[in-house]
Amino acid sequence: MTTSARKPPLAAVAYERIIEAIRSGALEPGGRVVETDLANWLGISRTPVREAARRLESEGLICSTPHQGMTIAALDYQAVIELYQMREVLEASAASLAAKHASEPELYTLREIVNQERNLADDPEARARLNEAFHQALYRAAHNRYLLKALSGFRDALTLLGRTTYAVEGRSDSALEEHEEVLSAIEARDPGMAEEAARRHIRAAQKARIRMMTDLI
């Protein structure tokens, strides 16, 4: 007798859907969060939406504002600068460690992701998803549980950035070449080169993000 897989709780489903809406820009930083509207959008009752909202608030993704109620948290310019500064440190460490510890299957996975990116020149959205996959694979290849934990927690703050920087013209192409540089250094087992390539990659992403924030695109 086959037992069907249990469905995740509705609150967990609501949480993931809201997170994805923030990442995609459908729910924008500073925008109001109304339980009834979210419940109607998700096609569920208000109770699981309320539970999801409490979890998001505890993680700093939703905040309560006087006279406005709940809103999507927003990062100001300085917070974004600080966020990318810390991201550069963590990503550089991950790349350096990956150059030392990545297994052959992990190198193969990273190379396959980069190859897929190269084959999707006309699909920035698909490339953005592969970008996320590349970075997650890189973190795992570092083989450091504490770095992985730090990066996992850091992801909440990155969510508040909203739309991917691939919205900037030419960014998906330049990011692909930056991924190639990072991966080539890891494949060469050169920690120093991998670290520097990762730093350049995150600095370029920061510049693209600033362009988005200052309405230069």
Coordinates of N, CA and C in Angstrom, one line a residue:
M1 N 0.9 -1.2 0.0 CA 0.0 0.0 0.0 C 0.9 1.2 0.0
T2 N 0.6 2.1 -1.0 CA 1.4 3.3 -1.1 C 0.9 4.4 -0.3
T3 N 1.7 5.1 0.5 CA 1.3 6.2 1.3 C 1.6 7.5 0.6
S4 N 0.7 8.4 0.3 CA 0.9 9.6 -0.4 C 1.7 10.6 0.5
A5 N 2.5 11.4 -0.1 CA 3.3 12.3 0.6 C 2.4 13.4 1.3
R6 N 2.8 13.7 2.5 CA 2.0 14.7 3.2 C 2.2 16.1 2.7
K7 N 1.1 16.8 2.5 CA 1.3 18.2 2.0 C 1.8 19.1 3.1
P8 N 2.6 20.1 2.8 CA 3.1 21.0 3.8 C 2.0 21.8 4.4
P9 N 2.1 22.2 5.7 CA 1.1 23.1 6.3 C 0.8 24.3 5.5
L10 N -0.4 24.8 5.5 CA -0.8 26.0 4.7 C 0.1 27.2 5.1
A11 N 0.4 27.3 6.4 CA 1.3 28.4 6.8 C 2.6 28.4 6.1
A12 N 3.2 27.2 6.0 CA 4.5 27.1 5.3 C 4.3 27.4 3.8
V13 N 3.2 27.0 3.2 CA 3.0 27.3 1.8 C 2.9 28.8 1.6
A14 N 2.1 29.5 2.5 CA 1.9 30.9 2.5 C 3.3 31.6 2.6
Y15 N 4.1 31.2 3.6 CA 5.4 31.7 3.8 C 6.2 31.7 2.5
E16 N 6.3 30.6 1.9 CA 7.1 30.4 0.7 C 6.6 31.3 -0.5
R17 N 5.3 31.3 -0.6 CA 4.7 32.1 -1.7 C 5.0 33.6 -1.5
I18 N 4.9 34.1 -0.2 CA 5.1 35.5 0.1 C 6.6 35.8 -0.2
I19 N 7.5 34.9 0.3 CA 8.9 35.1 0.1 C 9.2 35.2 -1.4
E20 N 8.6 34.4 -2.2 CA 8.9 34.4 -3.7 C 8.3 35.7 -4.3
A21 N 7.2 36.2 -3.8 CA 6.6 37.5 -4.2 C 7.5 38.6 -3.9
I22 N 8.2 38.6 -2.8 CA 9.2 39.6 -2.4 C 10.4 39.6 -3.3
R23 N 10.9 38.4 -3.5 CA 12.0 38.2 -4.4 C 11.8 38.7 -5.8
S24 N 10.6 38.4 -6.3 CA 10.2 38.8 -7.7 C 9.9 40.2 -7.9
G25 N 9.6 40.9 -6.7 CA 9.2 42.3 -6.8 C 7.7 42.5 -6.9
A26 N 6.9 41.4 -6.8 CA 5.5 41.5 -6.8 C 5.0 42.2 -5.5
L27 N 5.7 41.9 -4.4 CA 5.5 42.6 -3.2 C 6.7 43.5 -3.0
E28 N 6.6 44.8 -3.1 CA 7.7 45.7 -3.0 C 8.0 46.2 -1.6
P29 N 9.3 46.4 -1.4 CA 9.7 47.0 -0.1 C 8.9 48.3 0.3
G30 N 8.4 48.3 1.5 CA 7.6 49.5 1.9 C 6.1 49.3 1.6
G31 N 5.7 48.3 0.8 CA 4.3 48.0 0.5 C 3.6 47.5 1.6
R32 N 2.3 47.8 1.7 CA 1.5 47.3 2.8 C 1.2 45.8 2.7
V33 N 1.1 45.1 3.8 CA 0.7 43.7 3.8 C -0.6 43.6 4.5
V34 N -1.6 43.2 3.7 CA -3.0 43.1 4.3 C -3.4 41.7 4.3
E35 N -3.7 41.2 5.4 CA -4.0 39.7 5.6 C -5.1 39.3 4.6
T36 N -6.2 40.0 4.5 CA -7.3 39.6 3.7 C -6.9 39.5 2.2
D37 N -6.1 40.5 1.8 CA -5.7 40.5 0.4 C -4.8 39.3 0.1
L38 N -3.9 39.0 1.0 CA -3.0 37.9 0.8 C -3.7 36.6 0.8
A39 N -4.7 36.5 1.7 CA -5.5 35.3 1.8 C -6.3 35.0 0.5
N40 N -6.9 36.1 0.0 CA -7.6 36.0 -1.3 C -6.7 35.6 -2.4
W41 N -5.5 36.2 -2.4 CA -4.5 35.9 -3.5 C -4.0 34.5 -3.4
L42 N -3.8 34.0 -2.2 CA -3.3 32.6 -2.0 C -4.4 31.6 -2.1
G43 N -5.7 32.0 -1.9 CA -6.8 31.1 -1.9 C -6.9 30.3 -0.7
I44 N -6.5 30.9 0.5 CA -6.6 30.2 1.7 C -7.2 31.1 2.8
S45 N -7.4 30.6 4.0 CA -8.0 31.4 5.1 C -6.9 32.4 5.6
R46 N -7.4 33.3 6.5 CA -6.5 34.3 7.0 C -5.5 33.7 8.1
T47 N -5.9 32.6 8.8 CA -5.1 32.1 9.9 C -3.7 31.6 9.4
P48 N -3.6 30.8 8.4 CA -2.2 30.5 8.0 C -1.4 31.7 7.4
V49 N -2.1 32.7 6.8 CA -1.5 33.9 6.4 C -0.9 34.6 7.6
R50 N -1.7 34.7 8.6 CA -1.3 35.4 9.9 C -0.1 34.7 10.4
E51 N -0.1 33.4 10.5 CA 1.1 32.6 11.0 C 2.3 32.9 10.1
A52 N 2.2 32.9 8.8 CA 3.3 33.2 7.9 C 3.8 34.6 8.1
A53 N 2.9 35.6 8.3 CA 3.3 36.9 8.5 C 4.1 37.1 9.8
R54 N 3.7 36.4 10.9 CA 4.4 36.4 12.1 C 5.8 35.9 12.0
R55 N 6.0 34.8 11.2 CA 7.3 34.2 11.0 C 8.2 35.2 10.2
L56 N 7.6 35.8 9.2 CA 8.3 36.8 8.4 C 8.7 38.0 9.2
E57 N 7.9 38.4 10.1 CA 8.2 39.6 11.0 C 9.3 39.2 11.9
S58 N 9.3 38.0 12.4 CA 10.4 37.5 13.3 C 11.7 37.5 12.6
E59 N 11.7 37.3 11.3 CA 12.9 37.2 10.5 C 13.3 38.6 9.9
G60 N 12.5 39.6 10.2 CA 12.8 40.9 9.7 C 12.4 41.3 8.3
L61 N 11.6 40.4 7.7 CA 11.2 40.7 6.3 C 9.9 41.5 6.3
I62 N 9.1 41.5 7.4 CA 7.9 42.3 7.5 C 8.1 43.1 8.8
C63 N 7.6 44.3 8.8 CA 7.7 45.2 10.0 C 6.4 45.8 10.2
S64 N 6.1 46.2 11.5 CA 4.9 46.9 11.8 C 5.2 48.4 11.9
T65 N 4.4 49.2 11.2 CA 4.6 50.6 11.1 C 3.4 51.3 11.7
P66 N 3.6 52.3 12.6 CA 2.5 53.1 13.1 C 1.6 53.7 12.0
H67 N 0.3 53.6 12.1 CA -0.7 54.1 11.2 C -0.7 53.4 9.8
Q68 N 0.2 52.4 9.6 CA 0.2 51.7 8.3 C 0.0 50.2 8.5
G69 N 0.2 49.7 9.7 CA 0.1 48.3 9.9 C 1.4 47.6 9.5
M70 N 1.2 46.4 8.9 CA 2.4 45.6 8.5 C 2.8 46.0 7.1
T71 N 4.1 46.1 6.9 CA 4.6 46.5 5.5 C 5.8 45.6 5.3
I72 N 6.2 45.4 4.0 CA 7.4 44.7 3.6 C 8.6 45.6 4.0
A73 N 9.5 45.0 4.7 CA 10.7 45.8 5.2 C 11.5 46.3 4.0
A74 N 12.0 47.5 4.2 CA 12.8 48.1 3.1 C 14.2 48.4 3.6
L75 N 15.2 48.2 2.7 CA 16.6 48.5 2.9 C 16.9 49.9 2.4
D76 N 17.5 50.8 3.2 CA 18.0 52.1 2.6 C 19.3 51.9 1.9
Y77 N 19.8 53.0 1.3 CA 21.0 52.9 0.5 C 22.2 52.4 1.3
Q78 N 22.4 52.9 2.6 CA 23.5 52.5 3.4 C 23.4 51.0 3.8
A79 N 22.2 50.6 4.0 CA 22.0 49.1 4.4 C 22.4 48.2 3.2
V80 N 22.1 48.7 2.0 CA 22.4 47.9 0.8 C 23.9 47.8 0.7
I81 N 24.6 49.0 0.9 CA 26.1 49.0 0.8 C 26.7 48.0 1.8
E82 N 26.2 48.1 3.0 CA 26.7 47.2 4.1 C 26.4 45.7 3.8
L83 N 25.2 45.5 3.2 CA 24.8 44.1 2.9 C 25.8 43.5 1.8
Y84 N 26.1 44.3 0.8 CA 27.0 43.8 -0.2 C 28.5 43.7 0.3
Q85 N 28.8 44.5 1.2 CA 30.2 44.4 1.8 C 30.3 43.1 2.6
M86 N 29.3 42.7 3.3 CA 29.3 41.4 4.0 C 29.2 40.3 3.1
R87 N 28.4 40.4 2.0 CA 28.2 39.4 1.1 C 29.5 39.1 0.4
E88 N 30.3 40.2 0.1 CA 31.6 40.0 -0.6 C 32.5 39.1 0.3
V89 N 32.5 39.4 1.6 CA 33.4 38.6 2.5 C 33.0 37.2 2.5
L90 N 31.7 36.9 2.6 CA 31.2 35.5 2.7 C 31.4 34.8 1.4
E91 N 31.1 35.4 0.3 CA 31.2 34.7 -1.0 C 32.7 34.4 -1.3
A92 N 33.5 35.4 -1.0 CA 35.0 35.2 -1.2 C 35.5 34.0 -0.4
S93 N 35.0 33.9 0.8 CA 35.4 32.8 1.7 C 34.9 31.5 1.1
A94 N 33.7 31.5 0.6 CA 33.1 30.3 0.1 C 33.9 29.8 -1.2
A95 N 34.3 30.8 -2.0 CA 35.0 30.4 -3.2 C 36.4 29.9 -2.9
S96 N 37.1 30.5 -1.9 CA 38.4 30.1 -1.5 C 38.4 28.7 -0.9
L97 N 37.4 28.4 -0.1 CA 37.3 27.1 0.5 C 36.9 26.0 -0.5
A98 N 36.1 26.4 -1.5 CA 35.6 25.5 -2.5 C 36.8 25.1 -3.4
A99 N 37.8 26.0 -3.6 CA 39.0 25.7 -4.4 C 39.8 24.6 -3.6
K100 N 39.7 24.6 -2.3 CA 40.5 23.6 -1.5 C 39.7 22.3 -1.4
H101 N 38.4 22.4 -1.2 CA 37.6 21.2 -0.7 C 36.6 20.6 -1.7
A102 N 36.3 21.3 -2.8 CA 35.2 20.8 -3.7 C 35.5 19.4 -4.2
S103 N 34.5 18.6 -4.2 CA 34.7 17.2 -4.8 C 34.5 17.3 -6.3
E104 N 34.9 16.2 -7.0 CA 34.8 16.2 -8.4 C 33.3 16.3 -8.8
P105 N 32.4 15.6 -8.1 CA 30.9 15.8 -8.5 C 30.5 17.2 -8.3
E106 N 31.0 17.9 -7.3 CA 30.6 19.3 -7.0 C 31.1 20.2 -8.1
L107 N 32.3 19.9 -8.6 CA 32.9 20.7 -9.7 C 32.1 20.5 -10.9
Y108 N 31.7 19.2 -11.1 CA 30.9 18.9 -12.3 C 29.5 19.6 -12.3
T109 N 28.9 19.7 -11.1 CA 27.6 20.4 -10.9 C 27.8 21.9 -11.3
L110 N 28.8 22.5 -10.7 CA 29.1 23.9 -11.0 C 29.3 24.1 -12.5
R111 N 30.1 23.3 -13.1 CA 30.4 23.4 -14.6 C 29.1 23.3 -15.4
E112 N 28.2 22.3 -15.0 CA 27.0 22.1 -15.7 C 26.1 23.3 -15.6
I113 N 26.0 24.0 -14.4 CA 25.2 25.2 -14.3 C 25.7 26.3 -15.2
V114 N 27.0 26.5 -15.2 CA 27.6 27.5 -16.0 C 27.3 27.2 -17.5
N115 N 27.4 26.0 -17.9 CA 27.1 25.6 -19.3 C 25.7 25.9 -19.7
Q116 N 24.8 25.6 -18.7 CA 23.3 25.9 -18.9 C 23.1 27.4 -19.1
E117 N 23.8 28.2 -18.2 CA 23.7 29.6 -18.3 C 24.1 30.1 -19.7
R118 N 25.2 29.5 -20.2 CA 25.7 30.0 -21.5 C 24.7 29.6 -22.6
N119 N 23.9 28.6 -22.4 CA 23.0 28.2 -23.5 C 21.6 28.9 -23.4
L120 N 21.5 29.8 -22.4 CA 20.2 30.5 -22.2 C 20.4 32.0 -22.4
A121 N 21.1 32.4 -23.4 CA 21.5 33.8 -23.6 C 20.2 34.7 -23.7
D122 N 19.1 34.1 -24.3 CA 18.0 34.9 -24.5 C 16.9 34.8 -23.4
D123 N 17.3 34.3 -22.3 CA 16.3 34.1 -21.2 C 16.9 34.5 -19.9
P124 N 16.8 35.8 -19.6 CA 17.4 36.4 -18.3 C 16.8 35.8 -17.1
E125 N 15.5 35.5 -17.1 CA 14.8 34.9 -16.0 C 15.3 33.5 -15.6
A126 N 15.5 32.7 -16.7 CA 16.1 31.4 -16.4 C 17.5 31.5 -15.9
R127 N 18.3 32.5 -16.5 CA 19.6 32.7 -16.0 C 19.6 33.1 -14.6
A128 N 18.7 33.9 -14.2 CA 18.6 34.3 -12.8 C 18.4 33.2 -11.8
R129 N 17.6 32.2 -12.3 CA 17.4 31.0 -11.4 C 18.6 30.2 -11.4
L130 N 19.3 30.1 -12.5 CA 20.6 29.3 -12.5 C 21.7 30.0 -11.7
N131 N 21.6 31.4 -11.6 CA 22.5 32.1 -10.8 C 22.4 31.7 -9.3
E132 N 21.1 31.6 -8.9 CA 20.8 31.2 -7.5 C 21.4 29.8 -7.3
A133 N 21.2 28.9 -8.3 CA 21.7 27.5 -8.2 C 23.2 27.5 -8.1
F134 N 23.9 28.3 -8.9 CA 25.3 28.4 -8.9 C 25.8 28.8 -7.5
H135 N 25.2 29.8 -6.9 CA 25.7 30.2 -5.6 C 25.4 29.2 -4.5
Q136 N 24.3 28.6 -4.6 CA 24.0 27.5 -3.6 C 25.0 26.3 -3.7
A137 N 25.3 26.0 -5.0 CA 26.2 24.9 -5.2 C 27.6 25.3 -4.7
L138 N 28.0 26.5 -4.9 CA 29.3 27.0 -4.4 C 29.4 27.0 -2.9
Y139 N 28.3 27.3 -2.2 CA 28.3 27.3 -0.8 C 28.5 25.9 -0.3
R140 N 27.8 24.9 -0.9 CA 27.9 23.5 -0.4 C 29.3 23.0 -0.7
A141 N 29.9 23.5 -1.8 CA 31.3 23.0 -2.2 C 32.4 23.5 -1.2
A142 N 32.0 24.5 -0.4 CA 33.0 25.0 0.5 C 33.2 24.1 1.7
H143 N 32.3 23.3 2.0 CA 32.4 22.3 3.0 C 32.7 22.9 4.4
N144 N 32.0 23.9 4.7 CA 32.1 24.6 6.0 C 30.7 24.9 6.6
R145 N 30.4 24.1 7.6 CA 29.0 24.2 8.1 C 28.7 25.5 8.7
Y146 N 29.7 26.2 9.3 CA 29.4 27.5 9.9 C 29.3 28.6 8.8
L147 N 30.0 28.5 7.8 CA 29.9 29.4 6.7 C 28.5 29.2 6.0
L148 N 28.2 28.0 5.8 CA 26.9 27.7 5.2 C 25.7 28.2 6.0
K149 N 25.8 28.1 7.4 CA 24.8 28.6 8.2 C 24.7 30.1 8.1
A150 N 25.9 30.8 8.1 CA 25.9 32.2 8.0 C 25.3 32.7 6.7
L151 N 25.6 32.0 5.6 CA 25.0 32.3 4.3 C 23.5 32.1 4.2
S152 N 23.1 31.0 4.9 CA 21.7 30.7 4.9 C 20.9 31.8 5.6
G153 N 21.4 32.3 6.7 CA 20.8 33.3 7.4 C 20.8 34.7 6.7
F154 N 21.9 34.8 5.9 CA 22.1 36.1 5.1 C 21.1 36.2 4.0
R155 N 20.5 35.0 3.6 CA 19.6 35.0 2.5 C 18.3 35.8 2.8
D156 N 17.9 35.9 4.0 CA 16.7 36.6 4.4 C 16.9 38.1 4.0
A157 N 18.1 38.7 4.3 CA 18.3 40.1 4.0 C 18.4 40.3 2.5
L158 N 19.0 39.3 1.8 CA 19.0 39.4 0.3 C 17.6 39.4 -0.3
T159 N 16.7 38.7 0.3 CA 15.3 38.7 -0.2 C 14.8 40.1 -0.3
L160 N 15.1 41.0 0.6 CA 14.6 42.3 0.6 C 15.1 43.2 -0.5
L161 N 16.1 42.7 -1.2 CA 16.6 43.5 -2.4 C 15.6 43.4 -3.5
G162 N 14.6 42.4 -3.5 CA 13.6 42.4 -4.6 C 14.1 41.8 -5.9
R163 N 13.8 42.5 -6.9 CA 14.2 42.0 -8.3 C 15.7 41.7 -8.4
T164 N 15.9 40.7 -9.2 CA 17.3 40.4 -9.5 C 18.0 41.5 -10.3
T165 N 19.3 41.6 -10.1 CA 20.1 42.6 -10.9 C 20.2 42.2 -12.4
Y166 N 19.7 41.1 -12.7 CA 19.7 40.7 -14.1 C 18.7 41.5 -14.9
A167 N 17.9 42.4 -14.2 CA 17.0 43.3 -14.9 C 17.9 44.4 -15.5
V168 N 19.1 44.6 -15.1 CA 20.0 45.6 -15.7 C 20.5 45.1 -17.0
E169 N 20.4 45.9 -18.1 CA 20.8 45.4 -19.4 C 22.3 45.0 -19.4
G170 N 22.5 43.8 -19.9 CA 23.8 43.2 -20.0 C 24.4 42.5 -18.8
R171 N 23.6 42.6 -17.7 CA 24.1 42.1 -16.4 C 24.2 40.6 -16.4
S172 N 23.2 39.9 -17.1 CA 23.3 38.4 -17.1 C 24.5 37.9 -17.8
D173 N 24.9 38.7 -18.9 CA 26.0 38.3 -19.7 C 27.3 38.5 -18.9
S174 N 27.4 39.6 -18.2 CA 28.7 39.9 -17.4 C 28.7 38.9 -16.2
A175 N 27.6 38.6 -15.6 CA 27.6 37.7 -14.5 C 28.0 36.3 -14.9
L176 N 27.6 35.9 -16.1 CA 28.0 34.6 -16.6 C 29.6 34.5 -16.7
E177 N 30.2 35.6 -17.2 CA 31.6 35.6 -17.4 C 32.3 35.6 -16.0
E178 N 31.7 36.3 -15.0 CA 32.2 36.3 -13.7 C 32.1 34.9 -13.0
H179 N 31.0 34.2 -13.3 CA 30.9 32.8 -12.8 C 32.0 32.0 -13.4
E180 N 32.2 32.2 -14.7 CA 33.3 31.4 -15.3 C 34.6 31.6 -14.7
E181 N 34.9 32.9 -14.3 CA 36.2 33.2 -13.7 C 36.3 32.5 -12.3
V182 N 35.2 32.6 -11.6 CA 35.2 32.0 -10.2 C 35.4 30.5 -10.4
L183 N 34.7 29.9 -11.3 CA 34.7 28.4 -11.4 C 36.1 28.0 -11.9
S184 N 36.6 28.7 -12.9 CA 37.9 28.3 -13.4 C 39.0 28.3 -12.3
A185 N 38.9 29.3 -11.5 CA 39.9 29.3 -10.3 C 39.7 28.2 -9.4
I186 N 38.4 27.8 -9.1 CA 38.2 26.7 -8.3 C 38.7 25.4 -8.9
E187 N 38.4 25.2 -10.2 CA 38.9 24.0 -10.9 C 40.4 23.9 -10.9
A188 N 41.0 25.1 -10.9 CA 42.5 25.1 -10.9 C 43.1 24.9 -9.5
R189 N 42.2 24.8 -8.5 CA 42.5 24.7 -7.1 C 43.4 25.8 -6.6
D190 N 43.0 27.0 -7.0 CA 43.7 28.3 -6.6 C 42.8 29.1 -5.7
P191 N 43.0 28.9 -4.4 CA 42.1 29.7 -3.4 C 42.2 31.2 -3.6
G192 N 43.4 31.7 -3.8 CA 43.6 33.1 -3.9 C 42.9 33.7 -5.1
M193 N 43.0 33.1 -6.2 CA 42.4 33.5 -7.4 C 40.9 33.4 -7.3
A194 N 40.4 32.3 -6.7 CA 39.0 32.1 -6.5 C 38.4 33.2 -5.7
E195 N 39.1 33.5 -4.6 CA 38.6 34.6 -3.7 C 38.5 35.9 -4.4
E196 N 39.5 36.3 -5.2 CA 39.5 37.6 -5.9 C 38.4 37.6 -6.9
A197 N 38.2 36.5 -7.6 CA 37.2 36.4 -8.7 C 35.8 36.6 -8.0
A198 N 35.6 36.0 -6.9 CA 34.3 36.1 -6.2 C 34.1 37.6 -5.7
R199 N 35.2 38.2 -5.2 CA 35.0 39.6 -4.8 C 34.6 40.5 -6.0
R200 N 35.3 40.3 -7.1 CA 34.9 41.1 -8.3 C 33.5 40.9 -8.7
H201 N 33.0 39.6 -8.6 CA 31.7 39.3 -9.0 C 30.7 40.0 -8.1
I202 N 30.9 40.0 -6.8 CA 29.9 40.7 -5.9 C 30.0 42.2 -6.0
R203 N 31.2 42.7 -6.3 CA 31.3 44.2 -6.5 C 30.5 44.6 -7.7
A204 N 30.6 43.8 -8.7 CA 29.9 44.1 -10.0 C 28.4 44.0 -9.7
A205 N 27.9 43.0 -8.9 CA 26.5 42.9 -8.6 C 26.1 44.1 -7.8
Q206 N 26.9 44.6 -6.9 CA 26.6 45.8 -6.1 C 26.4 47.0 -7.0
K207 N 27.3 47.2 -7.9 CA 27.1 48.3 -8.9 C 25.8 48.3 -9.6
A208 N 25.4 47.0 -10.1 CA 24.2 46.9 -10.8 C 23.0 47.2 -9.9
R209 N 23.1 46.8 -8.6 CA 22.0 47.0 -7.6 C 21.9 48.5 -7.4
I210 N 23.0 49.2 -7.3 CA 22.9 50.7 -7.1 C 22.3 51.4 -8.3
R211 N 22.6 50.9 -9.5 CA 21.9 51.4 -10.7 C 20.4 51.3 -10.6
M212 N 20.0 50.1 -10.1 CA 18.6 49.9 -10.0 C 17.9 50.8 -9.0
M213 N 18.6 51.0 -7.9 CA 18.1 51.8 -6.8 C 18.0 53.3 -7.1
T214 N 18.9 53.7 -8.0 CA 19.0 55.1 -8.4 C 18.2 55.4 -9.7
D215 N 17.4 54.4 -10.1 CA 16.6 54.6 -11.3 C 17.4 54.9 -12.5
L216 N 18.6 54.3 -12.7 CA 19.4 54.6 -13.8 C 19.2 53.5 -14.9
I217 N 18.1 52.7 -14.7 CA 17.8 51.7 -15.8 C 16.4 51.9 -16.2

